[in-house]
Amino acid sequence: MVDPRRHSVRALLALWCLVGLCLAGLALPASAAPFDRAAVAADLCGDGAAQVRGAETLVQAAAELPAADLAFAGSLLAALAERRLACPAEGALLLDRPGAPEGRDAVTGVPRASADARVPVLGLRQRAAIETARGIVALLTGPDVAARAASLAALERRIATVPAAVLDRARDAERDPALRASIAGLAQAAALSSPDPARRRGAIAAVAANPSGAAQARLAALKSDPAYATDPAFRTALDAGLAQVSRAVAIGDGLAVVYNGLSFASILFMVAAGLAIIFGLMGVINLAQGEFIMLGAYTTYGVQEAFRRLAPGLLDLYLFAAIPVAFIAVALVGIVVEALILRHLYRRPLMSLLATWAVSLFLVNVVRVAVGTQNLQFVMPAYVSGGVPLYADFVMTWNRLFAIGFAAATLALTLLILRRTPLGLDIRAVTQNRDMAACLGLPTRRVDRLAFGLGSGLAGLAGVALCPIYSVNPGMGSGFIVDSFMVVVLGGVGSLAGTLVAALGVGGANVLIEPISGAVAAKVIVLVGIILFLQRRPEGLFAARRRR
């Protein structure tokens, strides 16, 4: 016998299930209506109000449309903007060119005659709506990064009319990191002006999570928003986000100053290292050292052109090939200058100074006559092009990193030559006591010549490192000669370690002071500081050991 209470329980459970299904059905959103191509084509063929309605329909539906419907919408919008959309009574036609006698049905693709068909003309309001819709379609379906970036730039002017879902879809689908970041930034900018307070606070937090100077300006502009005075939650979120971004930007700017100062100091060191050897060994103030930098840069250009003509497939390697070529070429020029001019002027510092100045003028004018005064155009290989963003606005650029690494390798090689080779031993011996070294049988004249060649070759290497960073022209070396002499004197004449420390100090001080007082004032301030320091320590930071 069946218990009637069990029947009642089962009936009650069935009733509850039925009610739950009904409530769930009410809670589910209605499925999106299918994209009606004919209706959109009819709207775009209608009057001004219908065209705006059709464009807005595409804008609102774009985030959910499949690729085929987006392609259809793009062709239709392009035809309307270019006056290739004909509108007979039977339906819209796409023409191959304006005024063509025949076109294809916009929906079915069937060829039809376009005789007596009306061609819509866009007004200002309609054109704005059509361009927004075209930009959205191009952003979602653009064939390459350049096309999508152009459409994003066009949408940026009308960001208030772009749905957030469109930007989210474009960001998720984008494979290019830079363009994806731009889309995300534009989405954040759109969210910052949203009427939803919660969304605005979320956008502030998102902007603060990716600090930059642009993000700081974007958040600072919101302080004039009425919500900043009336909404305490908005004000608190904005103040916290702005403080976070400002702190990160300050740190990033500090890192950029250190990095730029280190790269400038690397160039100074390579120039001053050669001067330290020449001045410390022979007492010659070589005013042509800047022109030796220029010769190294022009030699690098010659190597590039040789690669371009003889081995274009290996063009990216020309910087590495130019390193030994520039060193040897400039070193030979230095040896010739020493053999023909300077060997007659030792122990006459004023005459040797004037002679090297004359050599510098001669080299500059020879290059001007032979090559010209214009800046040389270098092909930048991938390993010295671009950079990687590390923190806030600080970007570690590959060209400056190349200069820093190159200077470190030059320092190691120079130390190896001076400490582990017979030439280095001879240079150190002559530097400490020239007369005693000559009495012991060292060929001091030959050592002078080779040391001058070594110092000149180091300047040529500095020219190689400068090519990816600075403009290369006949007068490029004159801007480094004063700084390099300050480095040599401050570090201690003939001291390579002192030259390195002084280059770091002078380069960092120049880069630090320039944004505050300008380039000329920065050099004056650094020079005054060096003079005051030398008043207390005339021998410099590291005085070279000499025997009496």
XYZ file of C-alpha atoms in Angstrom:
548
model
C 0.000 0.000 0.000
C 1.476 3.421 -1.041
C 1.730 6.109 1.588
C -0.281 9.162 0.398
C 2.157 11.454 2.201
C 4.933 10.373 -0.173
C 2.727 11.373 -3.133
C 2.163 14.792 -1.598
C 5.928 15.307 -1.023
C 6.719 14.338 -4.630
C 4.016 16.658 -5.907
C 5.366 19.495 -3.793
C 8.924 18.927 -5.102
C 7.676 18.861 -8.690
C 5.829 22.097 -8.118
C 8.919 23.783 -6.692
C 11.014 22.593 -9.663
C 8.448 23.972 -12.080
C 8.408 27.325 -10.299
C 12.230 27.429 -10.266
C 12.425 26.754 -13.996
C 9.903 29.480 -14.684
C 11.826 31.985 -12.543
C 15.090 31.006 -14.210
C 13.526 31.529 -17.590
C 12.419 34.977 -16.520
C 15.885 35.805 -15.185
C 17.775 34.768 -18.352
C 18.432 37.595 -20.742
C 16.760 37.457 -24.067
C 19.098 36.242 -26.792
C 20.492 38.957 -28.960
C 18.548 39.576 -32.103
C 20.339 38.311 -35.223
C 22.202 40.922 -37.269
C 19.818 42.066 -40.014
C 22.005 43.020 -42.978
C 19.073 44.138 -45.097
C 17.798 46.445 -42.350
C 21.198 48.050 -41.866
C 21.606 48.520 -45.632
C 18.162 50.097 -45.797
C 19.024 52.493 -42.951
C 22.244 53.583 -44.654
C 20.265 54.210 -47.843
C 17.659 56.262 -45.971
C 17.530 59.886 -44.897
C 19.935 61.514 -42.422
C 18.171 60.204 -39.326
C 18.092 56.659 -40.736
C 21.796 56.792 -41.599
C 22.665 57.863 -38.062
C 20.430 55.098 -36.690
C 22.106 52.500 -38.901
C 25.595 53.645 -37.873
C 24.656 53.615 -34.190
C 23.210 50.131 -34.577
C 26.521 48.932 -35.935
C 28.415 50.687 -33.158
C 26.343 49.097 -30.402
C 26.404 45.628 -31.971
C 30.038 45.593 -33.087
C 31.367 43.984 -29.909
C 29.251 40.862 -30.509
C 29.266 40.604 -34.304
C 31.152 37.768 -36.009
C 33.935 38.554 -38.444
C 31.725 38.006 -41.522
C 29.147 40.567 -40.376
C 31.878 43.020 -39.486
C 33.372 42.629 -42.972
C 29.939 43.236 -44.493
C 29.462 46.352 -42.365
C 32.927 47.631 -43.288
C 32.297 47.294 -47.027
C 28.915 48.989 -46.691
C 30.283 51.919 -44.658
C 33.257 52.376 -46.978
C 30.972 52.446 -50.028
C 28.727 55.043 -48.364
C 31.655 57.288 -47.396
C 33.217 57.019 -50.876
C 29.916 57.558 -52.734
C 29.911 54.013 -54.093
C 26.600 53.074 -52.464
C 23.662 53.230 -54.857
C 20.123 53.009 -53.486
C 17.476 51.867 -56.013
C 14.041 50.717 -54.889
C 15.055 47.029 -54.864
C 17.870 47.440 -52.262
C 21.354 48.817 -51.790
C 24.047 48.268 -54.427
C 27.818 48.342 -53.956
C 29.566 49.995 -56.921
C 33.156 49.367 -57.941
C 33.592 53.091 -58.555
C 31.393 56.179 -58.210
C 28.908 56.424 -61.083
C 29.397 52.841 -62.318
C 26.418 51.570 -64.380
C 26.312 48.255 -62.556
C 26.893 47.067 -59.009
C 26.439 44.130 -56.647
C 23.536 43.735 -54.304
C 24.848 44.646 -50.839
C 23.149 41.658 -49.177
C 23.106 38.902 -51.802
C 26.047 39.943 -53.995
C 23.990 39.487 -57.187
C 24.990 41.889 -59.996
C 22.305 44.441 -60.889
C 22.092 47.611 -62.949
C 22.304 50.873 -61.027
C 20.457 53.057 -63.522
C 18.424 55.876 -61.910
C 19.644 54.788 -58.452
C 20.086 57.472 -55.795
C 23.543 57.930 -54.259
C 23.280 59.211 -50.667
C 25.281 62.291 -49.662
C 26.453 62.546 -46.065
C 25.948 65.637 -43.951
C 28.265 66.634 -41.100
C 26.317 64.759 -38.406
C 25.914 61.673 -40.545
C 29.592 61.700 -41.557
C 30.708 61.778 -37.923
C 28.510 58.768 -37.090
C 29.679 56.856 -40.184
C 33.357 57.575 -39.472
C 32.965 56.335 -35.896
C 31.379 53.111 -37.122
C 34.100 52.671 -39.768
C 36.813 53.232 -37.176
C 35.324 50.565 -34.892
C 35.051 48.036 -37.705
C 38.620 48.781 -38.846
C 39.913 48.452 -35.283
C 38.330 45.007 -34.982
C 39.133 43.721 -38.486
C 42.139 45.769 -39.694
C 44.529 43.623 -41.785
C 47.722 44.992 -40.197
C 48.973 46.899 -37.184
C 49.251 50.194 -39.069
C 45.601 50.096 -40.171
C 44.390 49.268 -36.672
C 46.572 51.983 -35.146
C 45.180 54.558 -37.603
C 41.616 53.580 -36.740
C 42.420 53.832 -33.019
C 43.796 57.352 -33.543
C 40.600 58.310 -35.356
C 38.426 56.873 -32.571
C 40.381 58.730 -29.898
C 38.720 61.972 -31.014
C 35.269 60.403 -30.537
C 35.979 58.187 -27.549
C 32.738 59.164 -25.781
C 30.716 57.394 -28.511
C 32.723 54.135 -28.471
C 31.246 51.349 -26.287
C 33.573 49.898 -23.664
C 32.839 46.387 -24.920
C 34.308 47.272 -28.326
C 37.584 48.415 -26.780
C 37.683 45.324 -24.560
C 37.237 43.041 -27.569
C 39.877 44.895 -29.577
C 42.336 44.774 -26.669
C 41.830 41.049 -26.092
C 42.240 40.253 -29.792
C 45.282 42.484 -30.400
C 48.644 40.703 -30.722
C 50.908 43.753 -31.023
C 52.030 44.738 -27.474
C 52.347 48.476 -28.163
C 48.943 48.735 -29.840
C 47.355 46.606 -27.124
C 48.711 49.027 -24.525
C 47.334 51.974 -26.513
C 43.892 50.372 -26.689
C 43.962 49.676 -22.954
C 44.944 53.287 -22.273
C 42.115 54.577 -24.445
C 39.657 52.278 -22.664
C 40.833 53.650 -19.337
C 40.422 57.220 -20.590
C 36.883 56.420 -21.676
C 36.099 54.852 -18.303
C 37.406 57.937 -16.473
C 34.604 60.004 -18.004
C 31.924 57.369 -17.430
C 28.718 58.471 -15.644
C 29.010 55.403 -13.370
C 30.939 56.431 -10.189
C 32.073 52.875 -9.455
C 33.450 52.482 -12.968
C 35.301 55.791 -12.666
C 36.937 54.716 -9.412
C 37.941 51.423 -11.000
C 39.412 53.309 -13.956
C 41.436 55.517 -11.599
C 42.894 52.416 -9.941
C 43.666 50.892 -13.362
C 45.421 54.067 -14.535
C 47.423 54.251 -11.316
C 48.529 50.638 -11.786
C 50.307 51.666 -15.047
C 52.049 54.915 -14.074
C 53.416 57.326 -16.661
C 53.564 61.025 -17.335
C 50.450 60.760 -19.495
C 48.610 58.912 -16.716
C 49.648 61.614 -14.238
C 48.295 64.365 -16.502
C 45.109 62.383 -17.093
C 44.453 61.987 -13.381
C 45.459 65.563 -12.554
C 42.858 66.835 -15.044
C 40.133 65.105 -13.005
C 40.721 67.475 -10.090
C 38.615 70.028 -11.947
C 35.756 67.515 -12.254
C 32.668 68.468 -10.179
C 32.666 64.987 -8.625
C 35.995 65.785 -6.932
C 34.251 68.368 -4.750
C 30.959 66.550 -4.236
C 31.882 62.856 -4.022
C 34.213 61.970 -1.083
C 34.823 58.436 -2.394
C 35.840 59.782 -5.795
C 38.123 62.397 -4.208
C 39.813 59.809 -1.993
C 40.381 57.415 -4.912
C 41.734 60.208 -7.118
C 44.134 61.571 -4.472
C 45.478 58.094 -3.725
C 45.890 57.242 -7.416
C 47.551 60.568 -8.224
C 49.994 60.189 -5.326
C 50.901 56.675 -6.469
C 51.453 57.775 -10.067
C 53.459 60.882 -9.084
C 55.764 58.816 -6.888
C 56.333 56.250 -9.661
C 56.978 58.960 -12.284
C 59.549 60.612 -9.991
C 61.343 57.286 -9.543
C 61.246 56.611 -13.291
C 62.652 60.071 -14.050
C 65.454 59.436 -11.549
C 66.290 56.129 -13.214
C 66.321 57.846 -16.613
C 68.768 60.488 -15.328
C 71.072 57.790 -13.935
C 70.885 55.772 -17.160
C 71.493 58.755 -19.450
C 74.309 59.963 -17.219
C 75.916 56.534 -17.313
C 75.773 56.408 -21.116
C 77.211 59.932 -21.435
C 79.924 59.047 -18.935
C 80.763 55.960 -21.005
C 81.459 58.119 -24.067
C 83.469 60.581 -21.965
C 85.542 57.770 -20.534
C 86.506 56.386 -23.940
C 87.542 59.871 -25.095
C 89.323 60.781 -21.862
C 91.125 57.447 -21.525
C 93.117 58.203 -24.658
C 93.823 61.733 -23.422
C 94.938 60.388 -20.048
C 97.483 58.131 -21.736
C 98.772 60.872 -24.073
C 98.843 63.678 -21.517
C 100.147 61.491 -18.710
C 102.938 60.038 -20.833
C 104.050 62.939 -23.016
C 102.546 66.012 -21.384
C 100.863 66.895 -24.713
C 97.503 68.667 -24.608
C 95.937 67.090 -27.679
C 93.210 69.430 -28.936
C 92.677 67.141 -31.947
C 91.199 64.374 -29.786
C 87.653 65.497 -30.645
C 88.443 65.261 -34.344
C 89.764 61.735 -33.803
C 86.267 60.919 -32.467
C 84.833 62.343 -35.669
C 87.211 60.243 -37.784
C 86.094 57.122 -35.928
C 82.444 57.935 -36.668
C 83.176 58.595 -40.350
C 85.138 55.351 -40.557
C 82.061 53.575 -39.176
C 79.987 55.183 -41.933
C 82.477 53.953 -44.517
C 82.225 50.415 -43.155
C 78.441 50.645 -43.330
C 78.543 51.713 -46.975
C 80.988 48.911 -47.784
C 78.617 46.380 -46.220
C 75.675 47.935 -48.090
C 77.386 47.405 -51.438
C 79.357 44.208 -50.897
C 77.322 42.246 -48.334
C 73.834 43.767 -47.907
C 72.584 40.648 -46.147
C 75.082 41.254 -43.322
C 74.396 44.973 -42.977
C 73.259 44.630 -39.346
C 76.788 43.544 -38.381
C 78.567 46.652 -39.643
C 78.905 48.205 -36.150
C 80.898 45.235 -34.878
C 83.026 45.177 -38.015
C 83.706 48.908 -37.622
C 85.246 48.499 -34.145
C 88.693 47.167 -35.233
C 88.640 49.187 -38.466
C 87.978 52.487 -36.683
C 90.575 51.783 -34.000
C 93.310 50.911 -36.488
C 92.477 53.757 -38.903
C 92.408 56.488 -36.236
C 95.450 55.028 -34.458
C 97.406 55.250 -37.726
C 96.332 58.888 -38.130
C 97.542 59.568 -34.591
C 100.887 57.880 -35.250
C 101.360 59.964 -38.403
C 100.538 63.191 -36.518
C 103.009 62.278 -33.784
C 105.764 61.323 -36.246
C 105.406 64.387 -38.476
C 104.567 67.123 -35.973
C 104.584 66.367 -32.274
C 107.959 64.626 -31.980
C 109.611 67.971 -32.723
C 107.644 69.781 -30.012
C 108.132 67.718 -26.853
C 108.815 69.770 -23.719
C 107.224 72.768 -25.483
C 103.603 72.514 -24.256
C 102.347 75.756 -25.801
C 103.673 74.853 -29.248
C 102.270 71.314 -29.059
C 98.878 72.725 -27.996
C 98.814 75.101 -30.986
C 99.989 72.320 -33.291
C 97.205 69.934 -32.257
C 94.697 72.761 -32.602
C 95.919 73.287 -36.168
C 95.578 69.538 -36.789
C 91.981 69.641 -35.543
C 91.098 72.526 -37.882
C 92.799 70.737 -40.774
C 90.880 67.483 -40.182
C 87.523 69.255 -39.858
C 87.954 71.160 -43.099
C 89.264 68.140 -44.992
C 86.127 66.195 -44.038
C 83.904 69.144 -44.918
C 85.427 69.393 -48.379
C 85.588 65.647 -49.032
C 82.231 64.509 -47.563
C 80.157 67.599 -46.820
C 78.711 69.258 -43.737
C 75.414 67.400 -43.538
C 74.654 64.804 -40.874
C 75.383 61.243 -41.972
C 72.498 58.778 -42.191
C 73.145 55.500 -40.401
C 71.173 52.271 -40.628
C 70.297 51.339 -37.065
C 70.509 47.559 -36.514
C 67.879 45.928 -34.332
C 70.254 45.593 -31.385
C 70.632 49.409 -31.115
C 67.075 50.370 -32.073
C 64.192 50.878 -29.689
C 64.240 49.782 -26.086
C 62.230 48.203 -23.320
C 60.054 50.149 -20.826
C 61.057 49.221 -17.310
C 59.289 51.533 -14.862
C 56.913 54.454 -15.406
C 58.409 56.600 -18.215
C 61.878 55.057 -17.933
C 62.809 53.195 -21.114
C 66.093 51.326 -21.349
C 67.155 52.154 -24.904
C 69.405 49.696 -26.686
C 71.683 52.343 -28.238
C 72.714 53.722 -24.840
C 73.072 50.219 -23.429
C 75.375 49.451 -26.371
C 77.511 52.476 -25.462
C 77.702 51.413 -21.793
C 78.663 47.829 -22.649
C 81.145 49.033 -25.247
C 82.802 51.343 -22.708
C 83.055 48.501 -20.187
C 84.719 46.275 -22.801
C 87.077 49.121 -23.755
C 88.046 49.618 -20.104
C 88.799 45.905 -19.681
C 90.858 45.792 -22.888
C 92.806 48.951 -22.010
C 93.638 47.624 -18.543
C 94.751 44.357 -20.128
C 97.072 46.215 -22.529
C 98.548 48.460 -19.829
C 99.080 45.721 -17.247
C 99.688 42.515 -19.195
C 101.587 43.462 -22.358
C 105.161 44.669 -23.009
C 103.775 47.872 -24.535
C 101.794 48.575 -21.386
C 104.827 47.953 -19.200
C 106.889 50.341 -21.334
C 104.183 53.031 -21.163
C 103.970 52.761 -17.385
C 107.746 52.893 -17.041
C 108.079 55.987 -19.248
C 105.166 57.666 -17.463
C 106.808 57.177 -14.052
C 110.323 58.315 -15.064
C 111.167 59.064 -18.680
C 114.877 59.732 -18.154
C 115.485 56.564 -16.130
C 113.530 54.486 -18.654
C 115.733 55.890 -21.442
C 118.874 55.110 -19.461
C 117.690 51.510 -19.090
C 117.446 51.191 -22.866
C 113.705 51.713 -23.471
C 113.004 53.350 -26.860
C 111.022 56.266 -25.424
C 110.351 57.843 -28.831
C 108.799 54.635 -30.133
C 106.793 54.268 -26.910
C 105.529 57.832 -27.323
C 104.468 57.112 -30.882
C 102.651 53.882 -29.999
C 101.031 55.454 -26.932
C 99.789 58.370 -29.032
C 98.375 55.852 -31.499
C 96.698 53.938 -28.665
C 95.118 57.107 -27.236
C 93.945 58.177 -30.695
C 92.482 54.733 -31.372
C 90.454 54.918 -28.151
C 88.953 58.170 -29.442
C 88.065 56.352 -32.667
C 86.228 53.718 -30.615
C 84.289 56.529 -28.936
C 83.219 57.633 -32.422
C 81.844 54.140 -33.101
C 79.825 54.243 -29.873
C 78.483 57.710 -30.702
C 77.026 56.735 -34.092
C 73.758 55.214 -32.754
C 73.212 58.100 -30.291
C 74.410 61.472 -31.635
C 74.403 63.277 -34.970
C 77.549 62.595 -36.968
C 78.994 65.631 -38.751
C 82.436 67.287 -39.088
C 81.998 69.359 -35.926
C 80.725 66.607 -33.645
C 83.963 66.185 -31.681
C 84.271 69.771 -30.475
C 81.539 69.265 -27.863
C 83.515 66.553 -26.080
C 87.017 67.988 -25.915
C 86.420 70.354 -22.965
C 84.538 67.737 -20.938
C 87.191 65.112 -21.618
C 90.013 67.408 -20.441
C 88.048 68.167 -17.279
C 87.753 64.407 -16.721
C 91.493 63.879 -17.195
C 92.475 66.684 -14.820
C 89.882 65.783 -12.200
C 90.718 62.077 -12.250
C 94.463 62.593 -12.055
C 96.839 62.814 -14.984
C 97.752 59.343 -16.238
C 95.368 57.458 -13.910
C 92.899 55.200 -15.700
C 90.914 54.518 -12.512
C 90.700 58.251 -11.832
C 89.557 58.832 -15.414
C 86.739 56.317 -14.943
C 85.550 57.838 -11.647
C 85.811 61.395 -12.982
C 83.913 60.466 -16.165
C 81.082 59.066 -14.060
C 81.027 62.203 -11.918
C 81.224 64.754 -14.745
C 78.791 62.866 -16.996
C 76.265 62.368 -14.210
C 76.521 66.006 -13.061
C 75.968 67.301 -16.611
C 72.894 65.158 -17.173
C 71.521 66.031 -13.727
C 71.990 69.808 -13.999
C 71.039 70.289 -17.681
C 67.224 69.941 -17.208
C 67.347 72.509 -14.415
C 69.659 75.232 -15.726
C 70.376 74.382 -19.379
C 73.341 72.817 -21.162
C 75.651 75.872 -21.090
C 75.015 76.646 -17.432
C 75.521 72.982 -16.560
C 79.015 72.994 -18.095
C 79.867 76.217 -16.266
C 78.657 74.842 -12.931
C 80.603 71.601 -13.383
C 83.744 73.529 -14.401
C 83.496 75.803 -11.348
C 83.063 72.749 -9.122
C 86.161 71.093 -10.610
C 88.221 74.258 -10.161
C 87.195 74.504 -6.492
C 88.062 70.839 -5.994
C 91.493 71.222 -7.602
C 92.235 74.123 -5.297
C 92.221 71.627 -2.436
C 93.667 68.642 -4.320
C 95.728 69.785 -7.328
C 96.859 66.236 -8.220
C 93.243 65.102 -8.842
C 91.363 62.155 -7.435
C 94.022 59.523 -8.160
C 97.495 60.873 -8.672
C 99.671 58.698 -10.898
C 102.747 57.315 -9.195
C 105.965 58.848 -10.467
C 109.597 58.129 -9.591
C 112.090 60.919 -9.098
